[in-house]
Short mmCIF file of C-alpha atoms in Angstrom, two decimals:
data_model
loop_
_atom_site.label_atom_id
_atom_site.label_comp_id
_atom_site.label_asym_id
_atom_site.label_seq_id
_atom_site.Cartn_x
_atom_site.Cartn_y
_atom_site.Cartn_z
CA MET A 10 87.69 -37.18 -43.04
CA HIS A 11 90.69 -34.94 -42.44
CA GLY A 12 91.06 -33.34 -38.88
CA SER A 13 90.62 -29.78 -40.06
CA ALA A 14 87.66 -30.85 -42.19
CA LYS A 15 86.00 -32.46 -39.22
CA GLY A 16 86.62 -29.40 -37.11
CA LEU A 17 85.04 -27.25 -39.78
CA VAL A 18 81.96 -29.46 -40.00
CA PHE A 19 81.48 -29.23 -36.23
CA ALA A 20 82.18 -25.49 -36.12
CA ILE A 21 79.44 -24.87 -38.69
CA TYR A 22 76.91 -27.48 -37.63
CA TYR A 23 76.50 -26.76 -33.88
CA PRO A 24 76.08 -22.95 -34.21
CA ILE A 25 73.36 -23.62 -36.89
CA LEU A 26 71.75 -26.16 -34.56
CA ALA A 27 71.66 -23.60 -31.76
CA ALA A 28 70.37 -20.85 -33.92
CA ILE A 29 67.43 -23.03 -34.98
CA GLY A 30 66.82 -25.00 -31.78
CA VAL A 31 66.66 -22.11 -29.24
CA PRO A 32 64.09 -19.91 -30.89
CA ALA A 33 62.04 -22.92 -32.20
CA ASN A 34 61.72 -24.44 -28.68
CA LEU A 35 61.02 -21.14 -27.08
CA ALA A 36 58.22 -20.50 -29.62
CA VAL A 37 56.77 -23.86 -28.73
CA ILE A 38 56.86 -23.09 -24.99
CA VAL A 39 55.16 -19.75 -25.43
CA ILE A 40 52.49 -21.11 -27.78
CA LEU A 41 51.70 -24.12 -25.66
CA ALA A 42 51.56 -22.00 -22.54
CA ARG A 43 48.76 -19.94 -24.07
CA GLY A 44 46.67 -23.04 -24.30
CA ARG A 45 45.02 -22.10 -27.63
CA CYS A 46 46.17 -25.14 -29.74
CA GLY A 47 43.05 -27.23 -29.12
CA LEU A 48 45.11 -29.91 -27.27
CA SER A 49 44.16 -31.51 -24.02
CA ARG A 50 46.02 -30.28 -20.91
CA CYS A 51 47.57 -33.64 -20.54
CA ILE A 52 49.15 -33.68 -23.96
CA THR A 53 50.13 -30.02 -23.48
CA TYR A 54 52.01 -30.86 -20.32
CA TYR A 55 54.06 -33.57 -22.13
CA LEU A 56 54.76 -31.46 -25.17
CA MET A 57 55.71 -28.50 -22.95
CA SER A 58 58.11 -30.69 -20.95
CA MET A 59 59.66 -32.04 -24.18
CA ALA A 60 60.12 -28.49 -25.45
CA VAL A 61 61.76 -27.44 -22.11
CA THR A 62 64.18 -30.39 -21.99
CA ASP A 63 65.02 -29.95 -25.71
CA LEU A 64 65.76 -26.29 -25.06
CA LEU A 65 67.98 -27.26 -22.15
CA VAL A 66 69.83 -29.84 -24.32
CA ILE A 67 70.57 -27.10 -26.86
CA ILE A 68 71.77 -24.63 -24.14
CA THR A 69 73.90 -27.04 -22.13
CA VAL A 70 75.09 -29.72 -24.55
CA VAL A 71 75.23 -27.76 -27.85
CA ILE A 72 76.16 -24.17 -26.65
CA LEU A 73 78.01 -24.68 -23.31
CA ASN A 74 79.69 -27.92 -24.39
CA ARG A 75 80.11 -28.27 -28.12
CA ILE A 76 80.24 -24.63 -29.23
CA ALA A 77 82.24 -23.43 -26.21
CA GLY A 78 84.71 -26.32 -26.69
CA ILE A 79 85.30 -25.39 -30.32
CA TYR A 80 85.46 -21.68 -29.95
CA PHE A 81 86.66 -21.16 -26.36
CA PRO A 82 88.78 -24.21 -25.51
CA ASP A 83 90.56 -22.59 -22.58
CA SER A 84 87.55 -20.96 -20.86
CA PHE A 85 86.60 -21.58 -17.19
CA LEU A 86 84.26 -24.30 -18.46
CA SER A 87 87.35 -26.42 -18.96
CA ILE A 88 88.40 -26.33 -15.22
CA THR A 89 88.13 -29.91 -14.05
CA PRO A 90 85.31 -29.55 -11.46
CA VAL A 91 83.25 -27.39 -13.89
CA CYS A 92 84.05 -29.83 -16.69
CA SER A 93 82.95 -32.86 -14.58
CA LEU A 94 79.72 -31.08 -13.53
CA ARG A 95 79.11 -30.12 -17.14
CA ILE A 96 79.35 -33.72 -18.31
CA ALA A 97 77.02 -35.00 -15.60
CA VAL A 98 74.47 -32.27 -16.27
CA ASN A 99 74.66 -32.85 -20.04
CA LEU A 100 73.91 -36.55 -19.66
CA ALA A 101 71.14 -35.91 -17.13
CA ILE A 102 69.30 -33.44 -19.41
CA ILE A 103 69.63 -35.73 -22.42
CA ASP A 104 68.20 -38.52 -20.35
CA CYS A 105 65.34 -36.24 -19.25
CA SER A 106 64.58 -35.38 -22.81
CA VAL A 107 64.54 -39.08 -23.83
CA CYS A 108 62.40 -40.25 -20.83
CA VAL A 109 59.89 -37.54 -21.38
CA THR A 110 59.47 -38.65 -24.92
CA VAL A 111 58.97 -42.27 -23.78
CA ALA A 112 56.43 -41.01 -21.20
CA PHE A 113 54.54 -39.18 -23.83
CA THR A 114 54.50 -42.28 -26.05
CA PHE A 115 53.23 -44.44 -23.25
CA ASP A 116 50.52 -41.81 -22.38
CA ARG A 117 49.27 -41.73 -25.96
CA PHE A 118 49.37 -45.53 -26.05
CA ILE A 119 47.03 -45.73 -23.05
CA ALA A 120 44.78 -43.00 -24.48
CA ILE A 121 44.40 -44.74 -27.78
CA SER A 122 44.35 -48.38 -26.76
CA TYR A 123 42.66 -48.37 -23.31
CA GLN A 124 39.70 -46.05 -23.13
CA LYS A 125 38.73 -47.20 -19.64
CA LEU A 126 42.16 -46.55 -18.17
CA LYS A 127 42.53 -43.31 -20.11
CA ALA A 128 40.22 -41.45 -17.74
CA LYS A 129 42.40 -42.36 -14.75
CA TYR A 130 45.85 -42.24 -16.27
CA CYS A 131 45.73 -39.45 -18.94
CA THR A 132 45.28 -36.56 -16.53
CA VAL A 133 47.20 -33.44 -15.72
CA LYS A 134 47.99 -34.60 -12.25
CA THR A 135 49.44 -37.98 -13.58
CA ALA A 136 51.35 -36.22 -16.39
CA ALA A 137 52.98 -33.81 -13.87
CA TRP A 138 53.84 -36.74 -11.54
CA VAL A 139 55.38 -38.86 -14.37
CA ILE A 140 57.38 -35.97 -15.80
CA GLY A 141 58.71 -35.03 -12.36
CA THR A 142 59.55 -38.64 -11.46
CA VAL A 143 61.38 -39.46 -14.70
CA CYS A 144 63.40 -36.22 -14.66
CA THR A 145 64.32 -36.72 -10.95
CA LEU A 146 65.49 -40.35 -11.69
CA SER A 147 67.41 -39.20 -14.71
CA CYS A 148 69.26 -36.61 -12.63
CA LEU A 149 70.02 -39.15 -9.81
CA LYS A 150 71.18 -41.73 -12.33
CA ASN A 151 73.81 -39.33 -13.84
CA ILE A 152 75.21 -37.80 -10.53
CA PHE A 153 77.95 -40.49 -10.47
CA TRP A 154 79.53 -39.23 -13.71
CA TYR A 155 80.81 -36.26 -11.82
CA PHE A 156 83.21 -38.55 -9.79
CA ILE A 157 84.61 -40.41 -12.82
CA TYR A 158 86.94 -37.68 -14.05
CA GLU A 159 90.30 -36.33 -12.89
CA PRO A 160 92.41 -33.43 -14.28
CA LEU A 161 94.13 -34.02 -17.56
CA TYR A 162 96.90 -31.51 -16.52
CA ILE A 163 97.47 -28.91 -13.80
CA ILE A 164 98.63 -25.37 -14.50
CA ASP A 165 99.40 -23.02 -11.58
CA ASN A 166 97.58 -25.33 -9.24
CA ILE A 167 94.49 -25.24 -11.36
CA PRO A 168 93.20 -28.56 -12.66
CA TRP A 169 92.21 -28.41 -16.37
CA SER A 170 90.05 -30.60 -18.61
CA CYS A 171 88.63 -34.00 -17.78
CA SER A 172 90.33 -37.41 -18.09
CA ILE A 173 88.57 -40.65 -17.11
CA LYS A 174 90.10 -42.24 -14.05
CA LEU A 175 91.85 -45.51 -14.51
CA ILE A 176 89.55 -47.18 -11.96
CA PHE A 177 86.71 -46.72 -14.40
CA TYR A 178 88.20 -49.38 -16.58
CA THR A 179 89.33 -51.77 -13.85
CA SER A 180 86.51 -51.60 -11.28
CA PRO A 181 83.61 -54.07 -11.83
CA ALA A 182 81.25 -51.54 -10.09
CA TRP A 183 82.03 -48.75 -12.68
CA ALA A 184 81.83 -51.28 -15.51
CA ALA A 185 78.33 -52.32 -14.32
CA TYR A 186 77.36 -48.63 -13.99
CA ASP A 187 78.61 -48.00 -17.47
CA TRP A 188 76.63 -50.89 -18.92
CA ILE A 189 73.44 -49.84 -17.05
CA HIS A 190 73.81 -46.29 -18.29
CA ARG A 191 74.25 -47.32 -21.85
CA ILE A 192 71.39 -49.84 -21.76
CA LEU A 193 68.98 -47.41 -20.14
CA THR A 194 69.95 -44.70 -22.75
CA PRO A 195 69.39 -45.25 -25.63
CA CYS A 196 68.69 -49.03 -25.77
CA VAL A 197 65.56 -49.33 -23.43
CA PRO A 198 63.79 -46.07 -24.65
CA PHE A 199 64.40 -47.19 -28.27
CA ILE A 200 62.87 -50.63 -27.65
CA LEU A 201 59.94 -49.21 -25.56
CA ILE A 202 58.99 -46.69 -28.24
CA LEU A 203 59.13 -49.29 -31.05
CA LEU A 204 57.10 -51.74 -28.87
CA LEU A 205 54.48 -49.24 -27.82
CA ASN A 206 54.04 -47.89 -31.43
CA ALA A 207 53.69 -51.49 -32.71
CA LEU A 208 51.02 -52.19 -30.13
CA THR A 209 49.31 -48.91 -30.94
CA VAL A 210 49.26 -49.62 -34.66
CA ARG A 211 47.82 -53.14 -33.99
CA HIS A 212 45.06 -51.67 -31.77
CA ILE A 213 44.21 -48.97 -34.35
CA LEU A 214 43.89 -51.46 -37.19
CA ALA A 215 41.70 -53.79 -35.10
CA ALA A 216 39.52 -50.79 -33.86
CA SER A 217 39.17 -49.27 -37.34
CA THR A 218 38.07 -52.66 -38.78
CA ALA A 219 35.49 -53.11 -36.10
CA ARG A 220 34.17 -49.50 -36.31
CA ARG A 221 33.81 -49.74 -40.14
CA ARG A 222 31.84 -52.99 -39.86
CA LEU A 223 29.62 -51.44 -37.20
CA ARG A 224 28.94 -48.26 -39.14
CA ALA A 225 28.43 -50.19 -42.35
CA HIS A 226 25.51 -52.00 -40.71
CA SER A 227 24.03 -48.92 -39.05
CA ASN A 228 24.70 -45.89 -41.25
CA GLY A 229 26.23 -47.10 -44.46
CA GLU A 230 29.86 -47.28 -45.45
CA ASN A 231 30.31 -43.79 -46.78
CA GLN A 232 29.36 -42.06 -43.56
CA SER A 233 32.21 -40.12 -41.85
CA ASP A 234 33.41 -41.18 -38.42
CA PRO A 235 33.90 -38.13 -36.22
CA GLU A 236 35.47 -40.25 -33.46
CA MET A 237 38.27 -41.58 -35.72
CA GLU A 238 38.79 -38.12 -37.12
CA LYS A 239 39.16 -36.74 -33.60
CA ARG A 240 41.70 -39.52 -32.80
CA ARG A 241 43.63 -39.21 -36.04
CA LYS A 242 45.34 -35.93 -35.09
CA SER A 243 46.65 -37.40 -31.87
CA ILE A 244 47.83 -40.56 -33.70
CA VAL A 245 49.64 -38.56 -36.30
CA LEU A 246 51.31 -36.36 -33.60
CA LEU A 247 52.33 -39.42 -31.75
CA PHE A 248 53.78 -41.31 -34.73
CA CYS A 249 55.69 -38.21 -35.97
CA VAL A 250 57.31 -37.48 -32.58
CA SER A 251 58.19 -41.07 -31.83
CA GLY A 252 59.15 -41.89 -35.40
CA SER A 253 61.59 -38.94 -35.54
CA PHE A 254 63.09 -40.13 -32.22
CA ILE A 255 63.61 -43.60 -33.64
CA LEU A 256 65.21 -42.41 -36.86
CA LEU A 257 67.51 -39.90 -35.20
CA TYR A 258 68.66 -42.21 -32.43
CA LEU A 259 69.17 -45.21 -34.71
CA VAL A 260 72.88 -44.41 -35.56
CA LEU A 261 73.64 -43.87 -31.95
CA LEU A 262 72.16 -47.19 -31.03
CA VAL A 263 73.93 -48.95 -33.99
CA ASN A 264 77.26 -47.40 -32.92
CA PHE A 265 76.78 -48.42 -29.28
CA LEU A 266 76.07 -52.07 -30.31
CA TYR A 267 79.00 -52.08 -32.71
CA VAL A 268 81.47 -50.70 -30.16
CA ARG A 269 80.31 -53.21 -27.48
CA ILE A 270 80.28 -56.22 -29.80
CA ALA A 271 83.66 -55.34 -31.39
CA LYS A 272 84.97 -54.55 -27.96
CA LEU A 273 86.38 -51.14 -29.08
CA ASN A 274 87.56 -48.37 -26.85
CA TYR A 275 86.33 -44.86 -27.47
CA PHE A 276 89.38 -43.41 -25.83
CA SER A 277 92.02 -45.52 -27.53
CA GLY A 278 93.40 -44.54 -30.92
CA SER A 279 94.74 -48.04 -31.49
CA ASN A 280 91.31 -49.61 -32.21
CA PHE A 281 89.01 -46.70 -32.66
CA ASN A 282 89.72 -45.59 -36.24
CA LYS A 283 88.46 -43.02 -38.60
CA SER A 284 85.28 -44.88 -39.63
CA ASN A 285 84.46 -45.54 -35.97
CA PHE A 286 84.89 -41.85 -35.16
CA ILE A 287 82.61 -40.81 -38.01
CA LEU A 288 79.96 -43.14 -36.94
CA ASP A 289 80.28 -42.11 -33.36
CA GLN A 290 80.09 -38.42 -33.99
CA SER A 291 77.32 -38.83 -36.64
CA GLY A 292 75.21 -40.53 -33.92
CA TYR A 293 75.71 -37.68 -31.52
CA MET A 294 75.06 -35.05 -34.11
CA LEU A 295 71.73 -36.70 -35.07
CA GLN A 296 70.84 -37.18 -31.35
CA LEU A 297 71.27 -33.44 -30.70
CA PHE A 298 69.45 -32.63 -34.01
CA SER A 299 66.46 -34.43 -32.46
CA SER A 300 66.11 -31.50 -30.00
CA CYS A 301 65.16 -29.22 -32.94
CA VAL A 302 62.66 -31.51 -34.79
CA ASN A 303 59.51 -31.44 -32.59
CA PRO A 304 58.69 -27.79 -33.18
CA PHE A 305 58.51 -28.40 -36.90
CA ILE A 306 56.47 -31.53 -36.36
CA TYR A 307 53.91 -29.55 -34.34
CA ALA A 308 53.76 -26.86 -37.16
CA GLY A 309 53.32 -29.56 -39.78
CA THR A 310 50.67 -31.61 -37.99
CA GLN A 311 48.65 -29.21 -35.83
CA LYS A 312 46.60 -26.52 -37.68
CA LYS A 313 45.89 -24.36 -34.59
CA PHE A 314 49.60 -24.43 -33.64
CA ARG A 315 50.40 -23.04 -37.13
CA GLU A 316 47.79 -20.33 -36.63
CA GLU A 317 49.27 -19.36 -33.32
CA LEU A 318 52.75 -19.31 -34.77
CA LYS A 319 51.59 -17.07 -37.64
CA ASN A 320 49.92 -14.71 -35.25
CA GLY A 321 53.11 -14.70 -33.19
CA VAL A 322 55.16 -13.76 -36.20
CA LYS A 323 52.61 -11.14 -37.45
CA TYR A 324 52.33 -9.35 -34.04
CA PRO A 325 55.90 -7.88 -33.95
CA LEU A 326 55.72 -7.02 -37.67
CA SER A 327 52.50 -5.13 -37.15
CA LEU A 328 54.20 -3.16 -34.33
CA ILE A 329 57.05 -2.25 -36.57
CA VAL A 330 54.66 -1.11 -39.31
CA LYS A 331 52.81 1.09 -36.73
CA LEU A 332 56.11 2.67 -35.58
CA PHE A 333 56.91 3.75 -39.08
CA LYS A 334 53.50 5.14 -40.00
#
């Protein structure tokens, strides 16, 4: 892909992503805050936190990082201290978004697979504590990125842009930190979500078989099962959210493994060629696209959410009609 073509793709893709992601996630936050979607408060807490972190990803990573870098390359955001802070904040917010998705998957795994533990774990208090803990740890984990960078050049005593310090490549401590960071995101969340979903599917299949046998003996095979119908919506929501995460993070994970196994250097043009760059950037583009997907999943799987969304769209239109009457 030619340099100008790549720049054009980025210049078009990221503004579209922001134009979709910001209003979509804001709509989710407003609708969930009203509490009229028929979801438990525990699930609502997780979905709300996912929407908030996704919105922050769009604002910080897409708008203030990618779009600002493309359209305003020499703004104050490129001053080295601001640039370093921006990178650390971006990574922290992405980690928060990923960790909250894992926490939601684990919560639904407990709710579906362990009914006795559900009453104690799947509560608003636990959800708030888990969300706060994983977000705090994500921020603490990424603080160190602020100290990795130095100015790329200095103009009129003002340091500009961010260049990784040489010690990052020579220090065993920084090498270990980089490995830990890459393993914790995206490797561990990817594996955890796959594992939790596999265990959930196994439990659902076993439970469904047992309930069908029980109901066949008691009420007949053609009787509906209200309990399974009630759980079905929660299961569909879980699999759609976690499934989209797995699909959209797959390229990023493959790229990470390829770079590590082949011992490539992201910052060296000698062994990081055009195909490597395309795979790398495709992974990041899909990763950021994941911050726009959940609102459409909710609209597609939750009837009451769709109704609230329709009412939200109709309300300003009705006001406009009244003004012109």
